[in-house]
Amino acid sequence: MSPSILRVRSDDKLPEQADAVIIGGGIVGVSTAYFLAQRGLSVVILEKGYIGGEQSSRNWGWCRQQNRDARELPLSGLSMRLWDEMARDIGRDLGFQRCGLYYASDDPKQLATWEAWGAQHGRPFGVRTRMLDAKEAGNVMRGSNARRWLGGVHSMDDGTADPALAAPGIAEGARAFGAKIHQDCAARGLDISNGAVSGVFTEKGLVRTGAVVCAGGAWASGFCRRHGISFPQASVRASVLRTPPIEGLAPALATPECTLTRRPDGGYIVAISGKGTLELTPQGLRYAREFMPMFVKRLKAVEIGVGSSFFRGPEALNRWEFDEKSPFEQIRVLDPAPDPKAINYLLDSFKRLYPALPGITASQAWGAYIDSTPDAVPVISPVDRIKGFVLAAGFSGHGFGLGPGAGQLAASMVTGDAPPVDPTPFRYSRFGDGSKVKVGAI
């Protein structure tokens, strides 16, 4: 079942040309469109389904700096500032609030890791974070009397945004600056002239342009492969549930078993970090060697499975011509069923944490595919093989919170402006220039 999300209208007629075309209407794509349109460029957003329909509406909604990989910290700091500014400037409710994030643990090694992160990475980047003692952690976890908490951490400036509102709201912000939004309109491929982008073939016709940003989420590698671009990408299937309204719990909380995020209706999204199913697919087999370091590091958290995605979907063997129906039209919205075993695990974990709430149920549950790179750091980069083509994908479960900053960075690559942060960690070429793979934090 798909999570509920604010729907936006499409514009009537597909333009014949634009300064820039954005492929993908998730949080990164619409943020890129917003910053390009704000600069006065004519922009077209192409979305094969509907705005925010895939991972951008299926995540927890966390916008954080705490526990980020050091390579992402400048981008996460930028994104936090932009969340504030965009919510103000767009004039629409994105559900963003700096409610603070809490982490609690009964594992002394985990507490030491958090403390070391604050000293080595957090404070040098200006992240305000505070370790919690056992009494403070117990107060945050009030109601979980069956557990003895040793401590935790509080990132007071971090927060959450509403996955149901954020991508649609930012898309409307881009439209206010003149961007055109076209849903149910898949991009089939690039028109390339003399090694440079000259247009985008869509199911509704050709759009002439000299700049394309591919923010296609789990579909990005397949789109790139159609043009001979190798982009190592693997998708982990995750499951999430939503509870009915609950009173008295922290607004956003991470424990070893699960995470809790309060929704506007008082219910909670219940999920788990880094745990999911990696389904065997042709694309997965193609990039198995590149992903081996990550697989070894996270062996206990990821299960291996076989499903329909081997034959159908973004990682299957897909071939198509630009004048025929593409895989992007065959699956308008990637909407996997939630794993019943995972949902039961989440419910049981919640009940163990809060034994006073034994009758809690899942009012809704859904599945999602989290697209990852071998080092769990996104690609936000021009692809030298095709001039005018920028790739922004592989966010590895971090894309929602990083979306505004990623969009501003991608926009700067289109316009040639100075990048807002150092783009080096996000360069596409790191997967082919002999750089050592360092698997990032979850």
Short mmCIF file of C-alpha atoms in Angstrom, two decimals:
data_model
loop_
_atom_site.label_atom_id
_atom_site.label_comp_id
_atom_site.label_asym_id
_atom_site.label_seq_id
_atom_site.Cartn_x
_atom_site.Cartn_y
_atom_site.Cartn_z
CA MET A 1 0.00 0.00 0.00
CA SER A 2 1.33 3.42 -0.93
CA PRO A 3 1.58 6.03 1.84
CA SER A 4 -0.74 9.01 1.50
CA ILE A 5 0.81 12.06 -0.15
CA LEU A 6 -0.31 15.49 -1.30
CA ARG A 7 -0.94 15.35 -5.05
CA VAL A 8 -0.08 18.20 -7.41
CA ARG A 9 -1.50 18.92 -10.82
CA SER A 10 0.43 18.55 -14.05
CA ASP A 11 0.88 21.30 -16.59
CA ASP A 12 -1.09 20.87 -19.79
CA LYS A 13 1.37 20.88 -22.67
CA LEU A 14 4.88 19.51 -22.76
CA PRO A 15 7.22 22.33 -23.84
CA GLU A 16 9.22 21.87 -27.01
CA GLN A 17 12.36 23.16 -25.32
CA ALA A 18 13.74 24.18 -21.93
CA ASP A 19 16.97 25.40 -20.39
CA ALA A 20 17.05 22.31 -18.17
CA VAL A 21 15.11 19.07 -17.80
CA ILE A 22 14.89 17.21 -14.49
CA ILE A 23 14.23 13.48 -14.71
CA GLY A 24 12.53 12.35 -11.51
CA GLY A 25 10.06 14.14 -9.26
CA GLY A 26 11.40 13.06 -5.88
CA ILE A 27 12.85 15.37 -3.24
CA VAL A 28 16.19 15.76 -5.04
CA GLY A 29 14.64 16.37 -8.44
CA VAL A 30 12.12 18.96 -7.32
CA SER A 31 14.75 20.73 -5.18
CA THR A 32 17.04 20.94 -8.21
CA ALA A 33 14.18 22.34 -10.26
CA TYR A 34 13.40 24.86 -7.52
CA PHE A 35 16.90 26.31 -7.44
CA LEU A 36 17.24 26.38 -11.23
CA ALA A 37 13.87 28.08 -11.71
CA GLN A 38 14.75 30.51 -8.93
CA ARG A 39 17.77 31.52 -11.04
CA GLY A 40 15.45 32.30 -13.94
CA LEU A 41 16.00 29.19 -16.07
CA SER A 42 13.12 27.52 -17.87
CA VAL A 43 12.78 24.09 -16.25
CA VAL A 44 10.76 20.95 -16.97
CA ILE A 45 10.23 18.21 -14.37
CA LEU A 46 9.52 14.80 -15.90
CA GLU A 47 8.01 12.21 -13.57
CA LYS A 48 6.89 8.82 -14.82
CA GLY A 49 4.40 8.47 -11.95
CA TYR A 50 3.54 11.29 -9.58
CA ILE A 51 5.60 13.77 -7.57
CA GLY A 52 7.15 12.14 -4.51
CA GLY A 53 5.52 8.79 -5.25
CA GLU A 54 8.47 6.56 -4.51
CA GLN A 55 11.14 6.82 -1.80
CA SER A 56 10.52 10.51 -1.08
CA SER A 57 7.18 9.66 0.54
CA ARG A 58 8.24 6.30 2.02
CA ASN A 59 11.01 7.36 4.38
CA TRP A 60 11.06 8.35 8.05
CA GLY A 61 11.22 12.09 7.40
CA TRP A 62 14.45 12.67 9.34
CA CYS A 63 16.53 15.76 8.53
CA ARG A 64 19.74 15.25 10.44
CA GLN A 65 23.39 16.03 10.87
CA GLN A 66 23.92 13.65 13.80
CA ASN A 67 25.85 10.47 12.92
CA ARG A 68 26.36 11.50 9.31
CA ASP A 69 29.36 10.23 7.42
CA ALA A 70 31.96 13.02 7.45
CA ARG A 71 31.76 13.30 3.65
CA GLU A 72 28.08 14.27 3.92
CA LEU A 73 28.34 16.72 6.82
CA PRO A 74 28.83 19.92 4.77
CA LEU A 75 25.89 18.93 2.57
CA SER A 76 23.71 18.07 5.58
CA GLY A 77 24.53 21.40 7.24
CA LEU A 78 23.58 23.22 4.04
CA SER A 79 20.38 21.20 3.77
CA MET A 80 19.30 22.04 7.31
CA ARG A 81 19.65 25.74 6.54
CA LEU A 82 17.78 25.35 3.26
CA TRP A 83 14.93 23.44 4.91
CA ASP A 84 14.37 26.53 7.06
CA GLU A 85 14.64 28.93 4.12
CA MET A 86 12.51 26.93 1.69
CA ALA A 87 9.71 26.43 4.20
CA ARG A 88 9.68 30.21 4.68
CA ASP A 89 10.13 31.29 1.05
CA ILE A 90 7.80 28.81 -0.62
CA GLY A 91 5.01 29.67 1.78
CA ARG A 92 3.79 26.09 1.96
CA ASP A 93 3.81 23.66 4.83
CA LEU A 94 6.62 21.15 4.29
CA GLY A 95 6.12 19.71 7.74
CA PHE A 96 9.63 20.79 8.70
CA GLN A 97 10.45 21.29 12.36
CA ARG A 98 13.66 21.32 14.36
CA CYS A 99 12.20 19.08 17.04
CA GLY A 100 15.55 17.52 17.91
CA LEU A 101 16.49 13.86 17.48
CA TYR A 102 17.13 11.46 20.34
CA TYR A 103 19.19 8.27 20.35
CA ALA A 104 19.16 5.83 23.27
CA SER A 105 21.20 2.68 23.89
CA ASP A 106 22.13 0.07 26.49
CA ASP A 107 25.36 -0.76 24.65
CA PRO A 108 28.49 0.97 26.00
CA LYS A 109 30.30 0.50 22.66
CA GLN A 110 27.52 2.34 20.86
CA LEU A 111 27.67 5.18 23.35
CA ALA A 112 31.44 5.43 22.88
CA THR A 113 30.95 5.56 19.10
CA TRP A 114 28.47 8.42 19.41
CA GLU A 115 30.74 10.32 21.75
CA ALA A 116 33.70 9.87 19.40
CA TRP A 117 31.62 11.05 16.44
CA GLY A 118 30.74 14.24 18.29
CA ALA A 119 34.36 14.97 19.10
CA GLN A 120 35.84 14.04 15.72
CA HIS A 121 33.14 15.19 13.33
CA GLY A 122 30.18 16.91 14.97
CA ARG A 123 31.80 19.75 16.85
CA PRO A 124 34.35 20.62 14.10
CA PHE A 125 31.38 21.06 11.73
CA GLY A 126 29.38 23.08 14.23
CA VAL A 127 26.86 20.33 14.98
CA ARG A 128 25.31 20.86 18.40
CA THR A 129 25.04 17.47 20.06
CA ARG A 130 24.93 16.38 23.68
CA MET A 131 25.50 13.02 25.32
CA LEU A 132 22.76 11.83 27.68
CA ASP A 133 23.43 9.99 30.92
CA ALA A 134 21.38 7.01 32.08
CA LYS A 135 18.82 9.14 33.91
CA GLU A 136 18.32 11.48 30.94
CA ALA A 137 18.03 8.58 28.49
CA GLY A 138 15.51 6.93 30.79
CA ASN A 139 13.46 10.13 30.84
CA VAL A 140 13.48 10.30 27.03
CA MET A 141 12.43 6.64 26.96
CA ARG A 142 9.73 7.10 29.57
CA GLY A 143 7.31 4.22 29.40
CA SER A 144 9.98 1.69 28.42
CA ASN A 145 10.46 0.49 32.00
CA ALA A 146 11.45 -3.00 30.91
CA ARG A 147 14.81 -1.70 29.67
CA ARG A 148 17.79 -0.23 31.53
CA TRP A 149 19.21 2.51 29.34
CA LEU A 150 22.86 3.42 29.81
CA GLY A 151 22.69 6.70 27.91
CA GLY A 152 22.13 8.33 24.59
CA VAL A 153 22.66 11.42 22.51
CA HIS A 154 20.53 14.45 21.66
CA SER A 155 21.05 16.43 18.46
CA MET A 156 19.05 19.49 19.35
CA ASP A 157 19.14 21.33 15.99
CA ASP A 158 18.09 18.36 13.85
CA GLY A 159 14.49 17.54 13.07
CA THR A 160 11.95 16.11 10.69
CA ALA A 161 9.88 17.08 7.66
CA ASP A 162 6.68 15.46 6.42
CA PRO A 163 7.28 13.02 3.53
CA ALA A 164 3.65 13.51 2.47
CA LEU A 165 4.10 17.26 2.01
CA ALA A 166 7.75 18.01 1.27
CA ALA A 167 8.33 16.97 -2.36
CA PRO A 168 4.91 18.22 -3.56
CA GLY A 169 5.40 21.50 -1.69
CA ILE A 170 8.84 22.11 -3.16
CA ALA A 171 7.52 21.19 -6.62
CA GLU A 172 4.87 23.87 -6.25
CA GLY A 173 7.61 26.26 -5.15
CA ALA A 174 9.47 25.51 -8.36
CA ARG A 175 6.27 26.05 -10.35
CA ALA A 176 5.87 29.49 -8.75
CA PHE A 177 9.20 30.42 -10.41
CA GLY A 178 8.00 29.10 -13.76
CA ALA A 179 8.96 25.41 -13.73
CA LYS A 180 6.67 23.04 -15.62
CA ILE A 181 5.59 19.78 -14.01
CA HIS A 182 4.69 16.76 -16.14
CA GLN A 183 3.56 13.60 -14.36
CA ASP A 184 2.72 10.30 -16.06
CA CYS A 185 5.42 11.35 -18.50
CA ALA A 186 8.42 9.05 -18.54
CA ALA A 187 11.79 10.06 -19.93
CA ARG A 188 12.85 7.30 -22.31
CA GLY A 189 16.37 8.56 -23.01
CA LEU A 190 18.66 11.35 -24.09
CA ASP A 191 19.05 12.87 -27.51
CA ILE A 192 22.81 13.31 -27.90
CA SER A 193 24.59 15.40 -30.51
CA ASN A 194 28.39 15.46 -30.80
CA GLY A 195 28.78 14.04 -27.31
CA ALA A 196 26.47 16.55 -25.66
CA VAL A 197 22.85 16.50 -24.51
CA SER A 198 20.53 18.10 -27.05
CA GLY A 199 17.19 16.83 -25.80
CA VAL A 200 15.17 14.26 -23.88
CA PHE A 201 12.93 11.68 -25.52
CA THR A 202 9.73 11.25 -23.51
CA GLU A 203 6.63 9.16 -24.05
CA LYS A 204 4.87 12.40 -25.03
CA GLY A 205 7.51 13.78 -27.37
CA LEU A 206 10.94 15.36 -27.52
CA VAL A 207 12.03 18.24 -25.29
CA ARG A 208 15.04 20.14 -26.62
CA THR A 209 17.56 21.08 -23.94
CA GLY A 210 21.26 21.34 -23.30
CA ALA A 211 21.11 20.31 -19.64
CA VAL A 212 19.63 17.25 -17.96
CA VAL A 213 19.71 16.22 -14.30
CA CYS A 214 18.88 12.56 -13.71
CA ALA A 215 17.41 12.26 -10.21
CA GLY A 216 15.67 8.98 -10.92
CA GLY A 217 16.27 7.18 -7.63
CA ALA A 218 16.32 3.41 -8.03
CA TRP A 219 15.81 3.79 -11.79
CA ALA A 220 18.91 5.91 -12.39
CA SER A 221 21.37 3.11 -13.12
CA GLY A 222 19.09 1.56 -15.75
CA PHE A 223 18.58 4.93 -17.42
CA CYS A 224 22.34 5.52 -17.47
CA ARG A 225 23.08 2.04 -18.78
CA ARG A 226 20.92 2.72 -21.84
CA HIS A 227 23.56 5.32 -22.78
CA GLY A 228 26.61 3.21 -21.98
CA ILE A 229 27.17 4.83 -18.56
CA SER A 230 28.05 2.40 -15.78
CA PHE A 231 26.57 3.50 -12.45
CA PRO A 232 26.91 0.93 -9.64
CA GLN A 233 23.64 0.99 -7.77
CA ALA A 234 21.78 -1.54 -5.66
CA SER A 235 18.37 -1.25 -4.04
CA VAL A 236 17.50 -2.65 -0.61
CA ARG A 237 13.87 -3.44 0.01
CA ALA A 238 12.66 -2.04 3.32
CA SER A 239 9.33 -2.06 5.14
CA VAL A 240 7.76 0.68 7.26
CA LEU A 241 4.61 0.89 9.36
CA ARG A 242 2.52 3.70 10.77
CA THR A 243 0.69 3.52 14.10
CA PRO A 244 -2.47 5.20 15.32
CA PRO A 245 -1.97 8.33 17.46
CA ILE A 246 0.09 7.79 20.63
CA GLU A 247 0.67 10.31 23.40
CA GLY A 248 3.73 10.86 25.57
CA LEU A 249 6.56 9.67 23.31
CA ALA A 250 9.51 11.69 22.01
CA PRO A 251 8.93 13.24 18.55
CA ALA A 252 11.86 11.44 16.91
CA LEU A 253 13.77 8.63 18.53
CA ALA A 254 16.27 5.93 17.55
CA THR A 255 16.86 2.76 19.56
CA PRO A 256 18.80 -0.42 18.68
CA GLU A 257 15.58 -2.16 17.63
CA CYS A 258 13.65 0.52 15.77
CA THR A 259 13.14 4.22 15.12
CA LEU A 260 10.04 6.24 15.91
CA THR A 261 8.97 9.42 14.14
CA ARG A 262 5.83 11.31 15.04
CA ARG A 263 3.46 12.14 12.22
CA PRO A 264 1.25 15.27 12.14
CA ASP A 265 -1.79 13.18 13.21
CA GLY A 266 0.03 11.96 16.34
CA GLY A 267 0.76 8.53 14.93
CA TYR A 268 4.30 7.24 14.54
CA ILE A 269 6.34 5.89 11.66
CA VAL A 270 8.14 2.80 12.93
CA ALA A 271 11.16 1.62 10.95
CA ILE A 272 14.64 0.22 11.44
CA SER A 273 17.94 1.60 10.21
CA GLY A 274 20.01 -0.38 7.73
CA LYS A 275 17.89 -3.53 7.78
CA GLY A 276 16.23 -4.90 4.66
CA THR A 277 16.31 -7.40 1.83
CA LEU A 278 18.75 -7.28 -1.06
CA GLU A 279 17.06 -9.10 -3.92
CA LEU A 280 19.16 -10.87 -6.53
CA THR A 281 18.85 -9.09 -9.86
CA PRO A 282 20.84 -8.86 -13.10
CA GLN A 283 21.99 -5.39 -12.09
CA GLY A 284 22.97 -6.65 -8.66
CA LEU A 285 25.05 -9.43 -10.16
CA ARG A 286 26.68 -6.96 -12.56
CA TYR A 287 27.89 -4.78 -9.69
CA ALA A 288 28.44 -7.49 -7.06
CA ARG A 289 32.18 -6.91 -6.94
CA GLU A 290 31.82 -3.18 -6.31
CA PHE A 291 29.36 -3.82 -3.48
CA MET A 292 31.34 -6.54 -1.74
CA PRO A 293 32.90 -4.21 0.91
CA MET A 294 29.44 -2.95 1.88
CA PHE A 295 27.99 -6.45 1.89
CA VAL A 296 30.74 -7.68 4.22
CA LYS A 297 30.31 -4.73 6.58
CA ARG A 298 26.52 -5.05 6.78
CA LEU A 299 26.12 -8.80 6.39
CA LYS A 300 24.05 -9.20 9.56
CA ALA A 301 21.62 -6.41 8.66
CA VAL A 302 20.71 -7.40 5.10
CA GLU A 303 18.98 -10.57 3.95
CA ILE A 304 19.37 -11.97 0.45
CA GLY A 305 16.22 -12.86 -1.45
CA VAL A 306 14.83 -13.61 -4.90
CA GLY A 307 11.72 -11.92 -6.18
CA SER A 308 9.98 -10.52 -9.22
CA SER A 309 12.54 -7.70 -9.41
CA PHE A 310 14.91 -10.14 -11.14
CA PHE A 311 12.59 -10.09 -14.16
CA ARG A 312 10.78 -6.77 -13.89
CA GLY A 313 11.68 -3.35 -12.55
CA PRO A 314 14.66 -1.00 -12.38
CA GLU A 315 17.29 -3.74 -11.98
CA ALA A 316 16.02 -6.26 -14.54
CA LEU A 317 17.43 -6.84 -18.01
CA ASN A 318 15.72 -4.05 -19.90
CA ARG A 319 16.15 -3.03 -23.52
CA TRP A 320 14.08 -0.47 -25.40
CA GLU A 321 14.12 2.04 -28.22
CA PHE A 322 13.19 5.65 -27.71
CA ASP A 323 10.08 5.32 -29.87
CA GLU A 324 8.68 2.38 -27.92
CA LYS A 325 7.33 1.78 -24.44
CA SER A 326 10.09 1.80 -21.85
CA PRO A 327 10.42 0.05 -18.46
CA PHE A 328 9.68 3.40 -16.82
CA GLU A 329 6.17 3.29 -18.25
CA GLN A 330 5.59 -0.33 -17.27
CA ILE A 331 5.94 0.48 -13.56
CA ARG A 332 4.69 4.00 -12.95
CA VAL A 333 5.27 3.85 -9.20
CA LEU A 334 7.64 1.41 -7.55
CA ASP A 335 5.34 0.16 -4.80
CA PRO A 336 6.61 -3.10 -3.30
CA ALA A 337 4.45 -4.89 -0.77
CA PRO A 338 5.70 -4.64 2.80
CA ASP A 339 7.40 -7.76 4.11
CA PRO A 340 5.01 -9.33 6.67
CA LYS A 341 7.94 -10.74 8.65
CA ALA A 342 9.56 -7.30 8.84
CA ILE A 343 6.30 -5.64 9.91
CA ASN A 344 5.78 -8.22 12.65
CA TYR A 345 9.37 -7.65 13.80
CA LEU A 346 8.78 -3.90 14.00
CA LEU A 347 5.54 -4.35 15.95
CA ASP A 348 7.16 -6.79 18.35
CA SER A 349 10.12 -4.43 18.83
CA PHE A 350 7.78 -1.55 19.60
CA LYS A 351 5.83 -3.63 22.13
CA ARG A 352 9.03 -4.71 23.85
CA LEU A 353 10.12 -1.10 24.10
CA TYR A 354 6.74 0.04 25.43
CA PRO A 355 5.11 -2.86 27.30
CA ALA A 356 2.37 -0.51 28.52
CA LEU A 357 1.15 -0.33 24.90
CA PRO A 358 0.71 -4.04 24.09
CA GLY A 359 -2.30 -3.52 21.87
CA ILE A 360 -0.62 -1.22 19.38
CA THR A 361 -1.34 -2.09 15.74
CA ALA A 362 -0.18 -1.02 12.31
CA SER A 363 -2.75 1.32 10.81
CA GLN A 364 -0.80 1.25 7.55
CA ALA A 365 2.32 -0.44 6.19
CA TRP A 366 4.28 -0.03 2.98
CA GLY A 367 7.43 -1.14 1.22
CA ALA A 368 10.19 0.86 -0.41
CA TYR A 369 13.41 0.42 -2.35
CA ILE A 370 16.39 2.35 -0.97
CA ASP A 371 18.92 2.91 -3.76
CA SER A 372 22.53 2.70 -2.62
CA THR A 373 26.04 3.17 -3.95
CA PRO A 374 28.99 0.94 -2.99
CA ASP A 375 30.20 3.48 -0.41
CA ALA A 376 26.74 4.64 0.77
CA VAL A 377 27.51 8.19 -0.39
CA PRO A 378 25.44 9.71 -3.23
CA VAL A 379 26.58 10.73 -6.66
CA ILE A 380 25.91 14.41 -7.43
CA SER A 381 28.09 15.01 -10.43
CA PRO A 382 28.44 15.78 -14.11
CA VAL A 383 29.15 12.70 -16.19
CA ASP A 384 32.02 13.60 -18.49
CA ARG A 385 31.03 11.09 -21.13
CA ILE A 386 27.98 13.23 -22.02
CA LYS A 387 28.33 16.99 -21.77
CA GLY A 388 25.35 18.60 -20.07
CA PHE A 389 24.33 15.44 -18.18
CA VAL A 390 24.32 15.56 -14.36
CA LEU A 391 23.61 12.51 -12.20
CA ALA A 392 22.07 12.92 -8.73
CA ALA A 393 21.24 9.50 -7.32
CA GLY A 394 22.36 6.71 -5.01
CA PHE A 395 21.44 8.53 -1.80
CA SER A 396 21.53 5.31 0.23
CA GLY A 397 18.63 6.20 2.50
CA HIS A 398 19.92 9.73 3.14
CA GLY A 399 18.20 11.53 0.27
CA PHE A 400 15.19 13.03 2.03
CA GLY A 401 17.15 15.04 4.58
CA LEU A 402 19.87 15.91 2.08
CA GLY A 403 17.40 16.79 -0.67
CA PRO A 404 17.53 20.61 -0.56
CA GLY A 405 21.33 20.75 -0.41
CA ALA A 406 21.67 18.10 -3.10
CA GLY A 407 19.31 20.08 -5.31
CA GLN A 408 21.26 23.30 -4.85
CA LEU A 409 24.53 21.51 -5.58
CA ALA A 410 23.13 19.85 -8.72
CA ALA A 411 21.69 23.19 -9.87
CA SER A 412 25.11 24.83 -9.55
CA MET A 413 26.53 22.14 -11.85
CA VAL A 414 23.98 23.07 -14.50
CA THR A 415 24.51 26.82 -14.26
CA GLY A 416 28.27 26.75 -13.72
CA ASP A 417 28.00 28.72 -10.49
CA ALA A 418 30.38 28.11 -7.60
CA PRO A 419 29.19 24.98 -5.75
CA PRO A 420 27.70 25.61 -2.30
CA VAL A 421 29.82 22.78 -0.85
CA ASP A 422 32.86 20.85 -2.05
CA PRO A 423 31.49 18.40 -4.65
CA THR A 424 34.55 16.12 -4.57
CA PRO A 425 33.07 13.40 -2.30
CA PHE A 426 30.09 13.07 -4.65
CA ARG A 427 31.98 12.81 -7.95
CA TYR A 428 30.82 10.09 -10.33
CA SER A 429 34.39 9.30 -11.37
CA ARG A 430 35.30 7.79 -7.98
CA PHE A 431 33.86 4.48 -9.10
CA GLY A 432 36.21 4.20 -12.04
CA ASP A 433 39.40 6.06 -11.13
CA GLY A 434 40.85 3.53 -8.72
CA SER A 435 39.63 5.29 -5.57
CA LYS A 436 39.39 3.00 -2.56
CA VAL A 437 35.83 2.26 -1.47
CA LYS A 438 35.19 3.43 2.08
CA VAL A 439 31.73 2.37 3.22
CA GLY A 440 30.00 5.25 4.90
CA ALA A 441 27.74 5.41 7.93
CA ILE A 442 24.15 4.23 7.62
#
